[in-house]
Amino acid sequence: MISIIGIGAEGEKTLTQQAKEAVENAELLIGAGRMLGPFAELGKECFESYRPEEICGRIEKSPGTETAVLMSGDAGFYSGAKKLIKALEGKEVRVIAGISTPVYMCAALGISYENMKYVSLHGNDGNTAVNVKLNEYCFFLLGGGTSPSQLCERLCRYGLGDVQVSIGSRLGYSDEKIVTDRADRLTGYECDRLCAAVVHNSGYKGYMPSGIADSEFERTDIPMTKAEVRAAAVSALDICRDSVCWDIGSGSGSVSVEMAYRCCDGKVYAFDKKAEAYELTVRNAERFGCDNIKAAAGAAPLCLDDAPAPDKVFIGGSSGEIGGIFKAVKGKGRSADIVITAVSLETLSAAEEAFSQYGAECEITQIAVTRTRRAGSHRMLSALNPVFIIRGRLS
């Protein structure tokens, strides 16, 4: 029997009774040095490793041996157990749950965690500000490429300096420490790399922003997709939480922002050939707390060479390069939904031709928006230019 055990925050103190019995009955203990340390006094045979291939190799050398593989926290929460279970397919394996870091920390803080958003920043920079913007409580697993200080600095950069941040380090150990303060007061905070953070944003959105008022964005002479058209176009893309999106001809970045809220676990890559548009997109990304927007200045399709394969593509400005953009999307080797907005018949024709060239059907909708404006004591109608929305999928 191979037992994969979540040993909790510290080890012996947070070990469940079931896990304790499995450790005591095991003939071989496997885990990282920090995991094995608390059980050294048991005198068990130990193998120090956290790599699935090495663990499997060691188990193969001792068939029939009662083995316990020790994992930090809970084996079901951002744990190496996921890859190990797959590697051990065909063998008799059981998973024993442990007390995860968020459960332990939330108990210490006296808060519930059923509506919390969980984000791992272990080994990557993740999406921090956008998730804090959309959720009242977020839990961040740190200890990788992002420190608590860097987390708070990013929150401040994206307009969230007033949110409450609790940083827990060395959880479960005798020198455990939890501090709570505003993000803008913790930008210089230093602690052990074994840490986590809970962020409370009482002013979180609580809804999915759509058709954000044009006046809420920073504006210049750079063109912007208007709210009503933007809402329809972004909706037509059916963006998933982890989608990789392209916004080509980003302009003010208004479409990028609405895409970013929808793919809070993904990324939006925004491109525009004008440096001013690129800078405006960056400022609006910061204004709306969307740190999952990666903006770049460059003309499509050349600027798309190094971009990751997209799941969703919005083309708001192509400079006559729709065909080249389609070729770039196709060249990434992944199916992608594409939405194009056009105000001229020539762009409409080019979009239809591009879909046809790649054997893809497209749907065409025209939107004619009329707003009202005050003229003395009366409300007058003020029509915006009709816009074509062309939607299809490249397989």
Coordinates of C-alpha atoms in Angstrom, one line a residue:
M1 CA 0.0 0.0 0.0
I2 CA 1.2 3.5 -0.9
S3 CA -0.2 6.3 1.3
I4 CA 0.1 9.8 0.0
I5 CA -0.3 11.9 3.1
G6 CA -1.0 15.6 3.6
I7 CA 0.9 16.3 6.8
G8 CA -0.7 19.7 7.5
A9 CA 1.0 23.0 8.1
E10 CA 3.8 21.8 10.4
G11 CA 3.8 18.0 10.6
E12 CA 3.2 16.3 13.9
K13 CA 1.0 19.0 15.4
T14 CA -1.4 19.2 12.5
L15 CA -1.4 15.5 11.5
T16 CA -4.8 13.8 11.5
Q17 CA -5.2 10.5 13.5
Q18 CA -5.6 8.6 10.2
A19 CA -2.4 10.1 8.8
K20 CA -0.5 9.4 12.1
E21 CA -1.4 5.7 12.0
A22 CA -0.3 5.5 8.3
V23 CA 3.1 7.1 9.2
E24 CA 3.6 4.7 12.1
N25 CA 2.7 1.7 10.1
A26 CA 4.9 2.6 7.1
E27 CA 8.2 0.8 6.6
L28 CA 9.4 3.6 4.2
L29 CA 8.9 7.3 4.4
I30 CA 9.4 9.5 1.3
G31 CA 9.3 13.3 1.0
A32 CA 11.3 16.5 0.9
G33 CA 13.7 17.0 3.7
R34 CA 11.4 19.5 5.5
M35 CA 8.6 16.9 5.4
L36 CA 10.7 14.1 6.8
G37 CA 12.4 16.1 9.6
P38 CA 9.5 15.9 12.2
F39 CA 9.5 12.1 11.9
A40 CA 13.2 11.4 12.1
E41 CA 12.9 10.1 15.6
L42 CA 10.7 7.2 14.4
G43 CA 13.7 5.5 13.0
K44 CA 12.0 4.7 9.7
E45 CA 13.9 4.1 6.4
C46 CA 13.7 7.4 4.6
F47 CA 14.1 8.6 1.0
E48 CA 14.4 12.3 0.4
S49 CA 12.8 13.5 -2.8
Y50 CA 9.8 15.4 -4.1
R51 CA 10.1 14.4 -7.8
P52 CA 7.5 12.0 -9.0
E53 CA 9.9 10.0 -11.2
E54 CA 12.4 9.6 -8.4
I55 CA 9.7 8.6 -5.9
C56 CA 8.3 6.0 -8.4
G57 CA 11.8 4.6 -9.0
R58 CA 12.4 4.2 -5.3
I59 CA 9.0 2.5 -4.8
E60 CA 9.8 0.1 -7.7
K61 CA 12.9 -1.1 -5.8
S62 CA 10.8 -2.1 -2.8
P63 CA 7.7 -3.8 -4.1
G64 CA 5.2 -4.7 -1.4
T65 CA 6.7 -2.3 1.1
E66 CA 4.3 -0.2 3.2
T67 CA 5.1 3.3 2.0
A68 CA 4.1 6.7 3.1
V69 CA 4.8 9.7 0.8
L70 CA 4.6 13.0 2.8
M71 CA 3.2 16.1 1.3
S72 CA 3.0 19.5 2.9
G73 CA -0.4 20.9 3.8
D74 CA -3.3 19.0 2.1
A75 CA -2.5 16.5 -0.7
G76 CA -5.5 18.0 -2.6
F77 CA -4.5 21.7 -2.5
Y78 CA -1.7 22.8 -5.0
S79 CA 0.1 19.6 -4.1
G80 CA 2.6 17.5 -5.9
A81 CA 0.2 14.6 -5.2
K82 CA -1.6 15.3 -8.5
K83 CA 1.4 14.3 -10.7
L84 CA 2.4 11.5 -8.3
I85 CA -1.0 9.8 -8.4
K86 CA -0.9 9.8 -12.2
A87 CA 2.7 8.4 -12.2
L88 CA 1.6 5.6 -9.8
E89 CA -1.3 4.6 -11.9
G90 CA -2.0 0.8 -11.6
K91 CA -0.6 0.6 -8.0
E92 CA -2.6 0.5 -4.8
V93 CA -2.7 4.1 -3.7
R94 CA -4.7 6.0 -1.1
V95 CA -4.7 9.7 -0.4
I96 CA -5.0 10.9 3.2
A97 CA -6.2 14.5 3.6
G98 CA -4.3 17.0 5.7
I99 CA -5.0 20.5 7.0
S100 CA -4.3 22.9 4.1
T101 CA -2.6 26.2 4.6
P102 CA -5.7 28.3 3.9
V103 CA -7.8 26.3 6.4
Y104 CA -5.1 26.7 9.0
M105 CA -4.6 30.4 8.4
C106 CA -8.3 31.3 8.1
A107 CA -8.8 29.5 11.5
A108 CA -6.1 31.6 13.0
L109 CA -7.7 34.8 11.6
G110 CA -11.2 33.7 12.7
I111 CA -12.7 34.0 9.2
S112 CA -14.6 31.5 7.0
Y113 CA -13.2 30.5 3.6
E114 CA -16.1 29.0 1.6
N115 CA -16.3 32.0 -0.7
M116 CA -12.6 32.6 -1.0
K117 CA -10.7 32.7 -4.3
Y118 CA -7.5 30.6 -4.2
V119 CA -4.4 31.6 -6.3
S120 CA -1.0 29.9 -6.3
L121 CA 1.9 32.3 -6.8
H122 CA 4.4 29.5 -6.2
G123 CA 6.8 29.5 -9.1
N124 CA 4.9 32.2 -11.1
D125 CA 3.6 35.7 -10.8
G126 CA -0.1 34.7 -11.3
N127 CA -3.0 37.1 -11.5
T128 CA -3.3 39.0 -8.2
A129 CA -4.9 42.4 -8.6
V130 CA -7.7 41.3 -11.0
N131 CA -8.7 38.5 -8.6
V132 CA -8.7 40.9 -5.6
K133 CA -10.8 43.3 -7.7
L134 CA -13.4 40.6 -8.3
N135 CA -13.5 38.8 -5.0
E136 CA -14.1 39.9 -1.4
Y137 CA -11.5 37.4 -0.1
C138 CA -8.5 36.0 -1.9
F139 CA -5.9 33.5 -0.6
F140 CA -2.4 33.6 -2.2
L141 CA 0.0 30.8 -1.7
L142 CA 3.4 32.4 -1.8
G143 CA 7.0 31.1 -1.4
G144 CA 7.9 31.1 -5.1
G145 CA 8.6 34.0 -7.4
T146 CA 6.4 36.5 -5.6
S147 CA 7.1 37.7 -2.0
P148 CA 4.6 39.4 0.3
S149 CA 6.2 42.7 -0.4
Q150 CA 6.0 42.3 -4.2
L151 CA 2.3 41.2 -3.8
C152 CA 1.5 44.4 -1.9
E153 CA 3.5 46.5 -4.4
R154 CA 1.5 45.1 -7.3
L155 CA -1.8 45.7 -5.5
C156 CA -0.8 49.4 -5.0
R157 CA 0.2 49.8 -8.6
Y158 CA -3.2 48.6 -9.7
G159 CA -5.1 50.9 -7.4
L160 CA -5.7 48.5 -4.5
G161 CA -3.4 50.0 -1.8
D162 CA -6.2 50.3 0.7
V163 CA -7.2 46.6 0.8
Q164 CA -6.5 44.6 4.0
V165 CA -3.7 42.0 3.7
S166 CA -2.9 39.3 6.3
I167 CA 0.5 37.7 5.8
G168 CA 1.2 34.4 7.6
S169 CA 4.8 33.0 7.8
R170 CA 6.2 29.8 9.3
L171 CA 2.6 28.7 9.9
G172 CA 2.4 25.8 12.5
Y173 CA 6.0 26.4 13.7
S174 CA 6.9 27.8 17.1
D175 CA 7.9 31.1 15.5
E176 CA 4.7 31.4 13.5
K177 CA 3.8 35.0 12.7
I178 CA 0.7 36.7 11.2
V179 CA 0.5 40.4 10.5
T180 CA -2.5 42.3 9.2
D181 CA -2.4 45.8 7.6
R182 CA -3.2 47.8 4.5
A183 CA -1.4 46.8 1.4
D184 CA 0.3 50.2 1.1
R185 CA 1.8 49.7 4.6
L186 CA 3.2 46.3 3.8
T187 CA 5.2 47.0 0.7
G188 CA 8.5 46.7 2.6
Y189 CA 7.5 43.8 4.7
E190 CA 10.0 40.9 4.9
C191 CA 9.5 37.4 6.2
D192 CA 10.3 33.7 5.7
R193 CA 9.7 32.5 2.2
L194 CA 7.3 29.8 3.6
C195 CA 4.3 32.2 3.7
A196 CA 0.8 32.9 2.5
A197 CA -1.5 35.9 2.3
V198 CA -5.2 36.5 2.7
V199 CA -6.5 39.7 1.1
H200 CA -9.8 41.3 2.1
N201 CA -11.3 43.8 -0.4
S202 CA -14.6 45.2 1.1
G203 CA -15.1 47.2 -2.1
Y204 CA -14.8 44.2 -4.5
K205 CA -16.9 44.2 -7.7
G206 CA -19.2 41.3 -6.8
Y207 CA -20.4 41.1 -10.4
M208 CA -19.0 40.7 -13.9
P209 CA -18.5 44.2 -15.5
S210 CA -19.9 44.4 -19.0
G211 CA -20.5 47.4 -21.2
I212 CA -18.5 49.7 -18.8
A213 CA -19.4 53.3 -19.3
D214 CA -17.0 55.0 -21.8
S215 CA -16.5 57.9 -19.3
E216 CA -14.9 55.5 -16.7
F217 CA -11.9 55.0 -19.0
E218 CA -9.0 57.4 -19.4
R219 CA -9.5 58.9 -22.8
T220 CA -7.4 60.6 -25.5
D221 CA -7.9 61.0 -29.2
I222 CA -7.2 57.3 -29.6
P223 CA -10.3 55.5 -30.8
M224 CA -12.3 53.4 -28.3
T225 CA -14.9 50.7 -28.9
K226 CA -18.0 52.1 -27.4
A227 CA -19.8 50.4 -24.4
E228 CA -22.7 48.9 -26.3
V229 CA -20.6 47.4 -29.1
R230 CA -17.9 46.3 -26.6
A231 CA -20.4 44.4 -24.5
A232 CA -21.8 42.6 -27.6
A233 CA -18.3 41.8 -29.0
V234 CA -16.8 40.5 -25.8
S235 CA -20.0 38.5 -25.0
A236 CA -19.7 36.9 -28.5
L237 CA -16.2 35.5 -27.6
D238 CA -17.5 33.2 -24.8
I239 CA -14.4 33.8 -22.8
C240 CA -13.5 31.2 -20.1
R241 CA -11.8 31.9 -16.8
D242 CA -8.5 30.5 -18.1
S243 CA -8.6 31.7 -21.7
V244 CA -5.6 33.2 -23.5
C245 CA -7.0 36.3 -25.3
W246 CA -5.6 38.6 -28.0
D247 CA -6.8 42.2 -28.4
I248 CA -5.5 43.4 -31.7
G249 CA -5.7 47.2 -32.2
S250 CA -6.3 47.7 -28.5
G251 CA -6.7 51.5 -28.7
S252 CA -7.7 52.6 -25.3
G253 CA -7.7 49.1 -23.9
S254 CA -11.4 49.1 -23.1
V255 CA -12.0 45.7 -24.7
S256 CA -8.8 44.3 -23.0
V257 CA -10.2 45.3 -19.6
E258 CA -13.6 43.6 -20.2
M259 CA -11.8 40.5 -21.5
A260 CA -9.4 40.5 -18.5
Y261 CA -12.3 40.4 -16.0
R262 CA -13.6 37.3 -17.7
C263 CA -10.3 35.4 -17.9
C264 CA -9.2 36.1 -14.3
D265 CA -7.1 32.9 -14.4
G266 CA -5.9 33.6 -18.0
K267 CA -4.2 36.4 -19.8
V268 CA -5.0 39.1 -22.3
Y269 CA -2.3 40.1 -24.8
A270 CA -3.1 43.6 -26.1
F271 CA -1.4 44.9 -29.3
D272 CA -1.4 48.3 -31.0
K273 CA 1.0 49.8 -33.5
K274 CA 0.7 53.2 -31.9
A275 CA 2.9 53.9 -28.9
E276 CA 0.3 56.2 -27.5
A277 CA -2.4 53.5 -27.6
Y278 CA -0.1 51.0 -25.9
E279 CA 0.6 53.5 -23.1
L280 CA -3.1 54.2 -22.8
T281 CA -3.9 50.5 -22.6
V282 CA -1.4 50.1 -19.8
R283 CA -2.9 53.0 -17.8
N284 CA -6.4 51.7 -18.2
A285 CA -5.3 48.2 -17.2
E286 CA -3.9 49.7 -14.0
R287 CA -7.0 51.9 -13.5
F288 CA -9.2 48.9 -13.5
G289 CA -7.0 46.5 -11.6
C290 CA -6.3 44.2 -14.5
D291 CA -2.8 42.8 -14.0
N292 CA -3.5 40.0 -16.4
I293 CA -3.2 42.3 -19.3
K294 CA 0.1 42.2 -21.1
A295 CA 0.3 45.2 -23.5
A296 CA 2.8 45.6 -26.3
A297 CA 3.4 48.2 -29.0
G298 CA 3.7 46.7 -32.5
A299 CA 1.9 46.3 -35.8
A300 CA 0.1 43.0 -36.5
P301 CA 0.8 40.4 -37.7
L302 CA 4.6 40.9 -37.0
C303 CA 4.0 41.6 -33.3
L304 CA 2.2 38.3 -32.9
D305 CA 5.2 36.0 -33.6
D306 CA 6.1 35.6 -30.0
A307 CA 2.6 35.7 -28.5
P308 CA 1.3 32.5 -27.0
A309 CA -1.5 30.6 -28.9
P310 CA -4.8 32.3 -28.3
D311 CA -8.2 30.8 -27.4
K312 CA -10.1 34.1 -28.2
V313 CA -9.2 36.9 -30.6
F314 CA -10.7 40.3 -30.9
I315 CA -9.8 42.4 -33.9
G316 CA -10.8 46.0 -33.4
G317 CA -8.1 47.5 -35.7
S318 CA -6.2 45.6 -38.4
S319 CA -4.8 48.3 -40.7
G320 CA -5.8 46.1 -43.6
E321 CA -3.9 43.1 -42.3
I322 CA -6.8 40.8 -41.4
G323 CA -5.5 38.1 -43.7
G324 CA -2.1 38.2 -42.0
I325 CA -3.6 38.1 -38.6
F326 CA -5.7 35.0 -39.5
K327 CA -2.5 33.3 -40.8
A328 CA -0.8 34.1 -37.5
V329 CA -3.7 32.7 -35.5
K330 CA -3.8 29.5 -37.6
G331 CA 0.0 29.1 -37.3
K332 CA -0.3 28.8 -33.5
G333 CA -1.9 25.4 -34.0
R334 CA -4.9 25.9 -31.7
S335 CA -8.6 26.5 -32.4
A336 CA -9.7 30.0 -31.6
D337 CA -12.8 32.1 -31.6
I338 CA -12.5 35.3 -33.5
V339 CA -14.6 38.4 -33.3
I340 CA -14.0 41.4 -35.6
T341 CA -15.7 44.8 -35.5
A342 CA -16.0 46.8 -38.7
V343 CA -17.4 50.2 -39.5
S344 CA -16.7 50.0 -43.3
L345 CA -17.9 47.7 -46.0
E346 CA -14.3 47.1 -47.1
T347 CA -13.4 45.7 -43.6
L348 CA -16.5 43.6 -43.6
S349 CA -15.6 42.1 -47.0
A350 CA -12.0 41.4 -45.9
A351 CA -13.3 39.7 -42.7
E352 CA -15.7 37.5 -44.7
E353 CA -12.9 36.6 -47.2
A354 CA -10.5 35.7 -44.4
F355 CA -13.0 33.3 -42.7
S356 CA -13.8 31.8 -46.1
Q357 CA -10.1 31.3 -47.0
Y358 CA -9.7 29.1 -43.9
G359 CA -13.0 27.2 -44.5
A360 CA -14.7 28.7 -41.5
E361 CA -18.3 29.9 -41.3
C362 CA -19.0 33.3 -39.8
E363 CA -22.0 35.1 -38.4
I364 CA -22.5 38.8 -39.1
T365 CA -24.5 41.2 -37.0
Q366 CA -25.0 44.9 -37.4
I367 CA -25.5 47.1 -34.3
A368 CA -26.9 50.6 -34.6
V369 CA -26.7 52.4 -31.3
T370 CA -28.6 55.6 -30.6
R371 CA -28.1 57.4 -27.4
T372 CA -29.9 60.5 -26.0
R373 CA -28.5 63.9 -25.1
R374 CA -29.9 66.9 -23.4
A375 CA -30.9 69.9 -25.6
G376 CA -32.4 72.5 -23.3
S377 CA -35.6 70.9 -21.8
H378 CA -35.7 68.1 -24.4
R379 CA -33.8 64.8 -25.0
M380 CA -32.6 64.5 -28.5
L381 CA -31.4 61.3 -30.3
S382 CA -27.8 61.0 -31.1
A383 CA -26.9 58.1 -33.4
L384 CA -23.5 56.4 -33.3
N385 CA -22.0 54.9 -36.5
P386 CA -23.4 51.4 -37.3
V387 CA -20.9 48.6 -36.5
F388 CA -20.7 45.1 -38.0
I389 CA -19.7 42.3 -35.6
I390 CA -18.3 39.3 -37.5
R391 CA -17.9 36.1 -35.5
G392 CA -16.4 32.8 -36.4
R393 CA -14.0 30.0 -35.3
L394 CA -10.7 28.9 -36.8
S395 CA -10.1 25.2 -36.2

